[in-house]
Amino acid sequence: MAYHTIAYFAVFLPIVILLYQVFPKKIRFAVILAADIVFFWLFSGKLIIYLVCASLLTYFIGLWLEKIALNPGGLSNKLITKKKRRVLALGILLNLAVLVVLKYTNFFGQTLSDILNVFKVDWTYKPIKFMIPIGLSFYTLEIISYLTDVYRGTQKAEHNFAKVALYLSFFPQTMEGPIARFHETADALYSGESIKFDNLKFGYQRILWGLFKKIVVADRIFPTVKYIFGNYANLDGSIALFGAICYVTQLYMEFSGCMDIVIGSGQIFGITLPENFRQPFLAKNAGDFWRRWHITLGTFFKDYIFYPVSLAKPVKNFAKKVKKRCGRNVSKFVAPTAALFCVWLSNGLWHGANWTFIFYGMYYFVLIFIENILEEPLKKFTEKLHINMESVGFRIFRAIKLFIIVVTGELFFNAASLKDGFKMFGRIFTNFHISELISSIFQLKMDRYDIPIVVVGIILVTIVGALKEKNIDIRRKVSGWVIPARWVFWYAAIMLVIIFGAYGSGYTAVDLIYAGY
Amino acid sequence: MLKKILRAVGFMAGLAIILATTSIILKPKSDVYNAVGVDKKTKDFRKETEQSLDLVFFGDSESYSAFNPLQMYSEQGYTSYVCGTSLQRLCDTYVLLQEAYKTQSPKVVVLETNCFFRFSGLAEDDSDKVMNTFAKVIPVLKYHDRWKTLVPLKIFKHIDKNEGLLKGFRYRTGTEPYNGGEWMKKTEEVAGTGANAEHYLKKIKELVESNGGTLVLVSVPSPDNWTYAKHNAVEKISEEYDLDFLDMNLMQDELNIDWKTETKDGGNHLNFLGAKKVSSYLAKYLSEKYNLPDHRDDPAYDGWKEDIKESGMDI
Amino acid sequence: MEELLEILEDIQPGVDYANCKTLIDDHILDSFGILSLVSEIEDAFDIEVSPAELVAENFNSAESLWKMICRLKEEE
């Protein structure tokens, strides 16, 4: 029962809304919690035990940290910090251990056996089939953020277990996030405020917009992506490039569309979930792109890896040494670069145990590193040549450059293996005949009817995004219209999704991509 | 608050009317499973010259992966067309057959028997049960994709090669070997046919015979789909309804299909190489048994020669 | 406070630091800017900034930054 299925938004969600509203305020949180359990159970069944244990562990470690901080034994500040640090490490390591064992054992085993084979040691790794609970990668990060915040003292340890459980298991976030912070959702989830009519309306409107992106656009492109990535070896380079562009489009439409459904669902219950996308393709550069794409993952890495690593004593001391030797202009890059490396290695690994993802992480590490080093010289350079960085021409150039960067990254991201990625990438340069793409455009699993729909869908999403960048919200605009016009608008929107959606007979159901990470 | 609720009810009522209207527009006239496939096939089929076909094939993907009318023409001289659609149910076959008789009077109608073992009737797709339940009340959810056949789209037509060049046959290139060995182990067991299948088969037989034709049952070799129990089931039906039945799964010596290289997907469908052998054998068999005409020297059928050339089938 | 404004101006010129209250929220300071800022004020005011201090509330305006610096100085 993924979020884009009729079972979710037309059956499950309305039932939860109804029950929530019927029950008295005090026990409404229990309705949400019950819905969380049912939702999780439908995907992972008994594996819910992982989530239950993780919630209990998080709850008790939080309390333990608080107890140490209250300092009943009258210890020195230094000793308290040391003790707290050990407890935090215990909490994080226990949770990470589950993630690492379930997701990475096979990868490490395979890599080890590959290395041994190079040294002519005859040992083959037999992969173990692990059952992975849904959303493991997402709730593990939420646990880390909560425990670290309690350790840092920016978040009070929660004494009510229900709130911790609600925070970690809110059903709209289960499959694909967003990765929220404790203070963003827990209290609101527990409070059981009545559902407001406007929230219900706006929530469902946002869900409809998400369905449009996912069902009309992303799912229509999916067969093409699957076909081209599976058969690139026999296809022209122009088609391989087309496939990579299609994948970027599919991924954005699907992930951001799903987030619209998720955030809309939260809004119905008065929960403001953090946004995960902010017009990423309008970014200035690769670094800026990642402040606009999967935002909650980026801020998680920023707060819990980038800053701590940059400010860690060994890194700082090393930077000081460099400063003495090479001066400030070099030393100022030391700490951020070390931290950046850790962030992107984690980002790659988080997506899964595959060399393609590690490559993807390192790709962005190198790009953003270069961007940082070149920022100042480039500024001086453009000033000397009197290039206006805000002119339309320059912005178009910048957008195209970014798009090439993103498409290249996602090509490797979606390749079956690193070898496939390089082969497919190579084909674009060694075997490129645009005429091949034009003559076979309708043999790539999208017919003469599908392609216009996709193009119109992309244009619509682009317009809405461009307006949003200028702080114009179409939904709000529409709600100001007179009723007949407003109704016609929403009828048209609903029918657009129903008629032009790529679902039902003739289409294969497409699983959510990020639910696999 | 009351005003708001009334307004919401009004909005929903309007939506219900729109859904009902679009459902009426998009719902096909008779029960079909793969409505879009049937629409598209009907459209393509109508492009054939009227009263020019001697034989028409029906069936699911097995049929259009195996029967190559252009090859059969160049080898035996009779004209045929594959009205196979993906996941065809016998109710789809019946609708397509009615359509076929509007423009053609084939002497022989060949039905591939894999579709006997599917439920015949409206969609019972088990992939999304909730959606199916909704679709029963709101048919537009099931038939929404038919907008593609209702909206005439002229643009880019010249580069769309998909439409009807190979007389319904699909040229499938992939290769994935089948390693399972013999799949037709003799048994007394009789497989059960899909619900409603016999009901529709009876209607199909009556329609063919009332148009003066002969209905023939053929089973294409497919280790993935076929078993001896299914053979027994069709054998029984063919005796009961007095129909000819040719099971090519039992003719491996005659066909000599190399299952390492001549299947597209590990024994489910044949690829072009496998289709060549099946078509060649079947063309000769049908031509001799039903005394089908040879049009190779008739200038009225020169279009077929051009199609063969254009499609590259002559190589 | 004067010194802080100078440091800010040095890291990223052309912003009205005395009045701007949304340095983080409007993405004027990115994470790299924050890090250079931290290393500068650590040296200038002889304090140590922990990761827990790197939140929007402390970095959104020169005023809140100054408050944080004073607080950390006291804790030393």
Short mmCIF file of N, CA, C and O in Angstrom, two decimals, chain A residues 300-347:
data_model
loop_
_atom_site.label_atom_id
_atom_site.label_comp_id
_atom_site.label_asym_id
_atom_site.label_seq_id
_atom_site.Cartn_x
_atom_site.Cartn_y
_atom_site.Cartn_z
N PHE A 300 20.62 16.79 7.54
CA PHE A 300 21.07 15.79 8.51
C PHE A 300 22.58 15.65 8.45
O PHE A 300 23.27 15.72 9.47
N PHE A 301 23.10 15.45 7.25
CA PHE A 301 24.55 15.29 7.10
C PHE A 301 25.29 16.55 7.53
O PHE A 301 26.36 16.49 8.10
N LYS A 302 24.69 17.71 7.26
CA LYS A 302 25.35 18.96 7.63
C LYS A 302 25.47 19.06 9.17
O LYS A 302 26.54 19.31 9.69
N ASP A 303 24.36 18.81 9.85
CA ASP A 303 24.35 19.00 11.30
C ASP A 303 25.08 17.89 12.06
O ASP A 303 25.63 18.14 13.12
N TYR A 304 25.04 16.66 11.54
CA TYR A 304 25.57 15.56 12.34
C TYR A 304 26.86 14.95 11.79
O TYR A 304 27.44 14.08 12.41
N ILE A 305 27.29 15.41 10.61
CA ILE A 305 28.59 14.95 10.12
C ILE A 305 29.48 16.13 9.74
O ILE A 305 30.59 16.26 10.22
N PHE A 306 28.95 17.02 8.91
CA PHE A 306 29.79 18.10 8.39
C PHE A 306 30.34 19.00 9.51
O PHE A 306 31.55 19.18 9.62
N TYR A 307 29.46 19.53 10.35
CA TYR A 307 29.93 20.41 11.42
C TYR A 307 30.78 19.69 12.45
O TYR A 307 31.87 20.16 12.79
N PRO A 308 30.31 18.55 12.99
CA PRO A 308 31.14 17.88 14.00
C PRO A 308 32.53 17.52 13.48
O PRO A 308 33.51 17.70 14.19
N VAL A 309 32.61 17.04 12.23
CA VAL A 309 33.94 16.67 11.71
C VAL A 309 34.79 17.93 11.54
O VAL A 309 35.96 17.95 11.90
N SER A 310 34.19 18.99 11.00
CA SER A 310 34.95 20.23 10.80
C SER A 310 35.49 20.77 12.12
O SER A 310 36.57 21.33 12.16
N LEU A 311 34.70 20.65 13.17
CA LEU A 311 35.09 21.24 14.45
C LEU A 311 35.80 20.26 15.36
O LEU A 311 36.15 20.58 16.48
N ALA A 312 36.03 19.05 14.87
CA ALA A 312 36.71 18.05 15.70
C ALA A 312 38.15 18.49 15.94
O ALA A 312 38.78 19.09 15.07
N LYS A 313 38.64 18.17 17.12
CA LYS A 313 39.99 18.63 17.52
C LYS A 313 41.08 18.23 16.52
O LYS A 313 41.86 19.09 16.10
N PRO A 314 41.19 16.96 16.14
CA PRO A 314 42.29 16.59 15.24
C PRO A 314 42.26 17.37 13.93
O PRO A 314 43.29 17.80 13.43
N VAL A 315 41.04 17.56 13.40
CA VAL A 315 40.90 18.29 12.14
C VAL A 315 41.35 19.73 12.32
O VAL A 315 42.09 20.29 11.50
N LYS A 316 40.91 20.33 13.43
CA LYS A 316 41.28 21.73 13.71
C LYS A 316 42.80 21.88 13.86
O LYS A 316 43.40 22.80 13.32
N ASN A 317 43.41 20.95 14.61
CA ASN A 317 44.84 21.03 14.83
C ASN A 317 45.60 20.90 13.52
O ASN A 317 46.57 21.62 13.27
N PHE A 318 45.12 19.99 12.70
CA PHE A 318 45.77 19.81 11.40
C PHE A 318 45.67 21.09 10.57
O PHE A 318 46.64 21.53 9.95
N ALA A 319 44.47 21.70 10.61
CA ALA A 319 44.27 22.95 9.87
C ALA A 319 45.23 24.03 10.36
O ALA A 319 45.76 24.82 9.57
N LYS A 320 45.47 24.06 11.67
CA LYS A 320 46.38 25.06 12.22
C LYS A 320 47.79 24.85 11.71
O LYS A 320 48.50 25.80 11.36
N LYS A 321 48.18 23.59 11.65
CA LYS A 321 49.53 23.28 11.14
C LYS A 321 49.66 23.77 9.70
O LYS A 321 50.67 24.38 9.31
N VAL A 322 48.63 23.47 8.92
CA VAL A 322 48.66 23.87 7.51
C VAL A 322 48.72 25.39 7.41
O VAL A 322 49.42 25.95 6.57
N LYS A 323 48.02 26.06 8.29
CA LYS A 323 47.98 27.52 8.27
C LYS A 323 49.39 28.10 8.47
O LYS A 323 49.80 29.03 7.78
N LYS A 324 50.12 27.50 9.41
CA LYS A 324 51.47 27.97 9.68
C LYS A 324 52.35 27.81 8.45
O LYS A 324 53.17 28.65 8.11
N ARG A 325 52.16 26.71 7.78
CA ARG A 325 53.05 26.40 6.65
C ARG A 325 52.62 27.10 5.37
O ARG A 325 53.46 27.62 4.63
N CYS A 326 51.31 27.06 5.07
CA CYS A 326 50.88 27.52 3.75
C CYS A 326 49.99 28.76 3.80
O CYS A 326 49.59 29.26 2.76
N GLY A 327 49.65 29.21 4.96
CA GLY A 327 48.84 30.42 5.04
C GLY A 327 47.34 30.14 5.05
O GLY A 327 46.89 29.01 4.82
N ARG A 328 46.60 31.20 5.31
CA ARG A 328 45.17 31.06 5.52
C ARG A 328 44.42 30.61 4.27
O ARG A 328 43.44 29.90 4.34
N ASN A 329 44.90 31.06 3.13
CA ASN A 329 44.17 30.76 1.90
C ASN A 329 44.10 29.27 1.60
O ASN A 329 43.21 28.81 0.91
N VAL A 330 45.07 28.52 2.10
CA VAL A 330 45.01 27.07 1.92
C VAL A 330 44.33 26.42 3.12
O VAL A 330 43.47 25.56 2.97
N SER A 331 44.69 26.88 4.32
CA SER A 331 44.21 26.19 5.52
C SER A 331 42.70 26.27 5.68
O SER A 331 42.10 25.38 6.25
N LYS A 332 42.10 27.31 5.14
CA LYS A 332 40.64 27.42 5.33
C LYS A 332 39.87 26.33 4.59
O LYS A 332 38.71 26.08 4.87
N PHE A 333 40.53 25.64 3.67
CA PHE A 333 39.85 24.56 2.97
C PHE A 333 40.01 23.21 3.67
O PHE A 333 39.31 22.26 3.34
N VAL A 334 40.93 23.13 4.64
CA VAL A 334 41.25 21.83 5.22
C VAL A 334 40.05 21.20 5.93
O VAL A 334 39.59 20.12 5.56
N ALA A 335 39.52 21.93 6.91
CA ALA A 335 38.43 21.35 7.70
C ALA A 335 37.19 21.06 6.85
O ALA A 335 36.67 19.94 6.89
N PRO A 336 36.73 22.02 6.05
CA PRO A 336 35.54 21.72 5.24
C PRO A 336 35.75 20.55 4.28
O PRO A 336 34.84 19.76 4.07
N THR A 337 36.95 20.43 3.72
CA THR A 337 37.17 19.35 2.76
C THR A 337 37.15 17.99 3.45
O THR A 337 36.54 17.04 2.94
N ALA A 338 37.81 17.91 4.61
CA ALA A 338 37.78 16.65 5.36
C ALA A 338 36.34 16.28 5.70
O ALA A 338 35.92 15.12 5.52
N ALA A 339 35.58 17.29 6.14
CA ALA A 339 34.19 17.02 6.52
C ALA A 339 33.35 16.66 5.30
O ALA A 339 32.51 15.76 5.35
N LEU A 340 33.63 17.36 4.21
CA LEU A 340 32.89 17.12 2.97
C LEU A 340 33.08 15.68 2.51
O LEU A 340 32.14 15.01 2.07
N PHE A 341 34.30 15.20 2.62
CA PHE A 341 34.59 13.83 2.22
C PHE A 341 33.74 12.85 3.05
O PHE A 341 33.11 11.94 2.50
N CYS A 342 33.70 13.06 4.35
CA CYS A 342 32.90 12.18 5.21
C CYS A 342 31.42 12.24 4.84
O CYS A 342 30.73 11.22 4.79
N VAL A 343 30.93 13.45 4.56
CA VAL A 343 29.52 13.62 4.20
C VAL A 343 29.20 12.82 2.94
O VAL A 343 28.23 12.07 2.91
N TRP A 344 30.04 12.93 1.92
CA TRP A 344 29.69 12.31 0.65
C TRP A 344 29.92 10.82 0.63
O TRP A 344 29.24 10.09 -0.08
N LEU A 345 30.88 10.37 1.44
CA LEU A 345 31.03 8.92 1.58
C LEU A 345 29.77 8.36 2.26
O LEU A 345 29.21 7.35 1.83
N SER A 346 29.32 9.05 3.31
CA SER A 346 28.11 8.59 4.00
C SER A 346 26.90 8.66 3.09
O SER A 346 26.06 7.76 3.08
N ASN A 347 26.81 9.74 2.31
CA ASN A 347 25.68 9.90 1.41
C ASN A 347 25.63 8.73 0.42
O ASN A 347 24.59 8.12 0.19
#
